[in-house]
PDB file of C-alpha atoms in Angstrom:
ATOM      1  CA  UNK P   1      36.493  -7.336  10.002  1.00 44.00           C
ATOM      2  CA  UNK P   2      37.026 -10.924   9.868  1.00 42.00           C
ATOM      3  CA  UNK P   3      37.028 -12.623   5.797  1.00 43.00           C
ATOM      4  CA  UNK P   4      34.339 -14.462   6.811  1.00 42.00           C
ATOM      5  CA  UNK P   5      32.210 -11.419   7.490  1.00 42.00           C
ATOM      6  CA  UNK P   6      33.456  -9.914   4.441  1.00 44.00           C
ATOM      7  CA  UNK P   7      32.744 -12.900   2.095  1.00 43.00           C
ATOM      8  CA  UNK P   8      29.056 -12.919   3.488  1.00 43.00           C
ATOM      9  CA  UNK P   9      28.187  -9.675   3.019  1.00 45.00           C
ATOM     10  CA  UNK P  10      29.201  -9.851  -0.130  1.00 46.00           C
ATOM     11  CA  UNK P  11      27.478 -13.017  -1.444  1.00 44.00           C
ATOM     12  CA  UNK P  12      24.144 -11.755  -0.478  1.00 45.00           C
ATOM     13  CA  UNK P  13      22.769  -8.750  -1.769  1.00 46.00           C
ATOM     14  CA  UNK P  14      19.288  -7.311  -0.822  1.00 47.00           C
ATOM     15  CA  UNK P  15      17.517  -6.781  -4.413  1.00 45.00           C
ATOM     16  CA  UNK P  16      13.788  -5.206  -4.661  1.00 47.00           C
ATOM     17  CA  UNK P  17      10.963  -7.454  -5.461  1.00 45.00           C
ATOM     18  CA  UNK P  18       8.463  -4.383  -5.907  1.00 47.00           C
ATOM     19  CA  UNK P  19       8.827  -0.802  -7.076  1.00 45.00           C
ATOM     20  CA  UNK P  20       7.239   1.705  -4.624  1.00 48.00           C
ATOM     21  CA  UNK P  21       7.835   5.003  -4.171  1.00 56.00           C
ATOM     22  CA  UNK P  22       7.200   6.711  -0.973  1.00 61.00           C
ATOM     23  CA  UNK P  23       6.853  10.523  -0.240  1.00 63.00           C
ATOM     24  CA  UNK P  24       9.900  11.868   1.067  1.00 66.00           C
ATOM     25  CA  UNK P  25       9.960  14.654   4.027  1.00 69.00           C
ATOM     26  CA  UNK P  26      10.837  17.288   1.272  1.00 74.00           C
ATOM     27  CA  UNK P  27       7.696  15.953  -0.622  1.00 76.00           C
ATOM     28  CA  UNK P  28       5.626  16.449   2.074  1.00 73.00           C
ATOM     29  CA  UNK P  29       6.694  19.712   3.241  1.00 79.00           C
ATOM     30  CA  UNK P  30       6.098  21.186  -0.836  1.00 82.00           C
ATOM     31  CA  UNK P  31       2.511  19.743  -0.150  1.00 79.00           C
ATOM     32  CA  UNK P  32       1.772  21.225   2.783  1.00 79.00           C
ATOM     33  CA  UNK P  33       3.300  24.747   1.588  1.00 84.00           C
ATOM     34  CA  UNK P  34       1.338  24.639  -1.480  1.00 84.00           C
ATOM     35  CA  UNK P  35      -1.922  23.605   0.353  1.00 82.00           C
ATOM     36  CA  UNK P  36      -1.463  26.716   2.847  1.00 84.00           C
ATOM     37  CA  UNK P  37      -0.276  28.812  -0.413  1.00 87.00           C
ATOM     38  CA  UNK P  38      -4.144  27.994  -1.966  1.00 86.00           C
ATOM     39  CA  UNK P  39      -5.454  28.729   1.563  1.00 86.00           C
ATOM     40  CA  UNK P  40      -7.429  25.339   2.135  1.00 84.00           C
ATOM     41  CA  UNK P  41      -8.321  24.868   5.735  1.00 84.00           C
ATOM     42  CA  UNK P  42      -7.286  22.033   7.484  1.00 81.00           C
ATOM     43  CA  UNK P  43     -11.143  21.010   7.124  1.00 85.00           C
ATOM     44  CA  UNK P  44     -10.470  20.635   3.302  1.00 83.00           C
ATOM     45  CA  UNK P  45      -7.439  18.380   3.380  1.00 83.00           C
ATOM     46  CA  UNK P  46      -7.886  14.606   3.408  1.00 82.00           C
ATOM     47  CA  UNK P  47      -5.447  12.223   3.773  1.00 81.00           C
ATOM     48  CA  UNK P  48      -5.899   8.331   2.540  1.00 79.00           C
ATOM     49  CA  UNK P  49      -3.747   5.424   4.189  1.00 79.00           C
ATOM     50  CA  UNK P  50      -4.237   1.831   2.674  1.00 76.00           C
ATOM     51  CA  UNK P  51      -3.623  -1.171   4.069  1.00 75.00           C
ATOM     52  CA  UNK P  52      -2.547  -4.084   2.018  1.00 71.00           C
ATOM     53  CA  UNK P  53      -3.177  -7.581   3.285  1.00 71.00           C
ATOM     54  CA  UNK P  54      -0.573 -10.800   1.908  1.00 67.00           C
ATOM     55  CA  UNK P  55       1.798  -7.780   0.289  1.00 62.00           C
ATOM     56  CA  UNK P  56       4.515  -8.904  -0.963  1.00 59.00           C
ATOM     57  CA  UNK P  57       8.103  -7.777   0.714  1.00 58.00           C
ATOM     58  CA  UNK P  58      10.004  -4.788  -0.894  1.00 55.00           C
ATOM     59  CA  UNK P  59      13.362  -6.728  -0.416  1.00 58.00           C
ATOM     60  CA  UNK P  60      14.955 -10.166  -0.472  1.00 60.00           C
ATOM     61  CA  UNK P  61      18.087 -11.677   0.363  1.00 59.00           C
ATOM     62  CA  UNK P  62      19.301 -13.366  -2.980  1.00 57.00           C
ATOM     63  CA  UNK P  63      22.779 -14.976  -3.920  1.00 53.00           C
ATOM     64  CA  UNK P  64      25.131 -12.808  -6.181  1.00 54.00           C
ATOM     65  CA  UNK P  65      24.660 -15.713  -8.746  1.00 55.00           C
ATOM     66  CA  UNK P  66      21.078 -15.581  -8.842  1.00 53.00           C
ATOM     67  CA  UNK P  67      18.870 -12.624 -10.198  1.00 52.00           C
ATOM     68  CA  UNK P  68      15.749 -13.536  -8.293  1.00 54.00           C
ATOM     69  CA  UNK P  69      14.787 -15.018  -5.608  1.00 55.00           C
ATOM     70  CA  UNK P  70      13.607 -19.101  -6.329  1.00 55.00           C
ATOM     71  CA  UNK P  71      10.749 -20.443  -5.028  1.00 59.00           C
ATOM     72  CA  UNK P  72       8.996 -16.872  -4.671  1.00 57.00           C
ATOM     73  CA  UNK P  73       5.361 -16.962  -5.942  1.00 60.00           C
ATOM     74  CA  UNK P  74       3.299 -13.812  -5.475  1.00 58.00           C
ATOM     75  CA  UNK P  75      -0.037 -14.687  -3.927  1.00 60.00           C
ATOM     76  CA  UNK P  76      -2.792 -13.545  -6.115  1.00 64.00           C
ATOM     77  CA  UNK P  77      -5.181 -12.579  -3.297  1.00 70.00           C
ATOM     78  CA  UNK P  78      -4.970  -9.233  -2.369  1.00 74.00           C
ATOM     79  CA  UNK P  79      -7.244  -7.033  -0.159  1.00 80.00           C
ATOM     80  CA  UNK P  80      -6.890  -3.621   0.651  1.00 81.00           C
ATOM     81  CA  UNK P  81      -8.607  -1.511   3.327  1.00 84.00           C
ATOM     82  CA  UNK P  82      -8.352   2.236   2.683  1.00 84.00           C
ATOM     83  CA  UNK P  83      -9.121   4.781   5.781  1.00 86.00           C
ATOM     84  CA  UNK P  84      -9.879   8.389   4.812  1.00 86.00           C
ATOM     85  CA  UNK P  85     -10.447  11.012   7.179  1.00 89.00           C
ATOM     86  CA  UNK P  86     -10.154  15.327   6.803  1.00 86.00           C
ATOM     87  CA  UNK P  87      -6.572  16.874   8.901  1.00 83.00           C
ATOM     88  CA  UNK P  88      -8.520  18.034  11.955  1.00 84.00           C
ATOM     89  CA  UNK P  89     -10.432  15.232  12.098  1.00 87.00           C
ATOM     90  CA  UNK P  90     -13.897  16.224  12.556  1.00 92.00           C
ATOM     91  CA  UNK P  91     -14.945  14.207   9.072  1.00 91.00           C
ATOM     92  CA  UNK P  92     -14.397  10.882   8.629  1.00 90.00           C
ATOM     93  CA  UNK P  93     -15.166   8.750   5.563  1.00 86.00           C
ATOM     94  CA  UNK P  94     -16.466   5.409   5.593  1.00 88.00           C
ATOM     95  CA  UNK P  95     -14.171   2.144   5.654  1.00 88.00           C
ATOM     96  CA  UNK P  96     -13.138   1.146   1.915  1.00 85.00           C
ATOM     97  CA  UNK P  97     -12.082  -2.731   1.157  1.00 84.00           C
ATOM     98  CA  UNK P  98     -11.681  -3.473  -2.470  1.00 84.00           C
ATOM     99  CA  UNK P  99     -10.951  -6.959  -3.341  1.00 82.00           C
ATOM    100  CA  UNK P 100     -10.433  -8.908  -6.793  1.00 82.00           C
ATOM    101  CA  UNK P 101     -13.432 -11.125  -6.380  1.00 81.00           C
ATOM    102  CA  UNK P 102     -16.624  -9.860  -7.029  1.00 80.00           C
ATOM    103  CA  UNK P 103     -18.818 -11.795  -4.974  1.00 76.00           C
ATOM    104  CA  UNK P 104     -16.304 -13.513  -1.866  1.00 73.00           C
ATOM    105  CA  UNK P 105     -17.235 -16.984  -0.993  1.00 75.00           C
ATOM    106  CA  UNK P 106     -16.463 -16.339   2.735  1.00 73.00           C
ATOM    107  CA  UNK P 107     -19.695 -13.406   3.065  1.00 73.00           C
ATOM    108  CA  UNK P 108     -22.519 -15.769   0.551  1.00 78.00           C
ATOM    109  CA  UNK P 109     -24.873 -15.952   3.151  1.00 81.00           C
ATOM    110  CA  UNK P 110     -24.347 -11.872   4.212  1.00 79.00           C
ATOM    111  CA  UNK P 111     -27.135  -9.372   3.281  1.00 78.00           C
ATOM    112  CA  UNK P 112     -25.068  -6.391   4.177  1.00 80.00           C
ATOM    113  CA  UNK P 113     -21.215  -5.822   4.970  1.00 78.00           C
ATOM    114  CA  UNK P 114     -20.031  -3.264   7.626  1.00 82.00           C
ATOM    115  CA  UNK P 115     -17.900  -1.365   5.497  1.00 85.00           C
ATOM    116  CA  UNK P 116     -18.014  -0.485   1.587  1.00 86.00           C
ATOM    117  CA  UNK P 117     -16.835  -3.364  -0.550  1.00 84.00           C
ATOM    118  CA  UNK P 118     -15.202  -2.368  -4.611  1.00 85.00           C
ATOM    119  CA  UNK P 119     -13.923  -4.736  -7.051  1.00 83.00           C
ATOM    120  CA  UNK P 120     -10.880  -3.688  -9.173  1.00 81.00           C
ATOM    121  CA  UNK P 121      -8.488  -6.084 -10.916  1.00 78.00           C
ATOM    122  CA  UNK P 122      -5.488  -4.969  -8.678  1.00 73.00           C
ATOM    123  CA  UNK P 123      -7.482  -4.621  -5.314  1.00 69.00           C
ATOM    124  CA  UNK P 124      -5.708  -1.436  -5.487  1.00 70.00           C
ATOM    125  CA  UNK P 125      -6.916   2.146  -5.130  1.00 70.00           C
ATOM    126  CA  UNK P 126      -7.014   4.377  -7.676  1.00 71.00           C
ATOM    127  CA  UNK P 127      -8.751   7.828  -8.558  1.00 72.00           C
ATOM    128  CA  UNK P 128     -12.244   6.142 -10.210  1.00 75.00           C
ATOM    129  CA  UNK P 129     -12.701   4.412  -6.709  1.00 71.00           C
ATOM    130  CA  UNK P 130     -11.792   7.178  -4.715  1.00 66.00           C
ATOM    131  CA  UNK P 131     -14.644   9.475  -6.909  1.00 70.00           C
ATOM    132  CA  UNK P 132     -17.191   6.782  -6.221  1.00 69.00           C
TER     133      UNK P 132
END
């Protein structure tokens, strides 16, 4: 390895931006064991995957001598799409898109959206939506 390699790597460390924590394979196999252990059927079991549109990234290339990374501004719009459907796929629930803006200027002169359309602060998912 040549010094210049070495001095490179070093400089720039990756740092996280955002805190998310994702299921692990051991997570997912204690789920699945304790949903066969209560004896749902795979008609019973849903599984949600949301999309998030402008997301920020989870990492960023920074300088050792700086603790963030300049000239990063998080966009404050935010849309999320949420697909639900049951494990053997015979139900499928209807498209979710929750937003921060309660009436979008881009759909004014639209009488009725495709999908579902929610308004939370976040335009992320949470139970109370998920109930609705």
């Amino acid at each position: 390895m040549s010094f210049y390699s070495a001095s490179f790597k070093d400089s720039i460390p990756r740092i996280n931006i955002t805190s998310t924590r994702w299921l692990s394979a051991s997570d997912m196999k204690s789920i699945i064991l304790s949903v066969k252990e209560e004896g749902y059927s795979s008609d019973d079991v849903y599984n949600v995957i949301g999309v998030n549109w402008k997301a920020v990234p989870r990492k960023s290339l920074v300088s050792k001598r700086e603790s963030t990374a300049p000239g990063f501004k998080v966009s404050k719009e935010r849309v999320t799409a949420m697909v639900c459907a049951n494990a053997c796929g015979t139900h499928s629930l209807p498209l979710l898109v929750i937003g921060i803006s309660k009436k979008l200027h881009c759909f004014k002169n639209v009488s009725c959206l495709p999908t579902l359309y929610k308004t939370q602060k976040s335009a992320w998912r949470n139970s109370a939506l998920f109930s609705e």
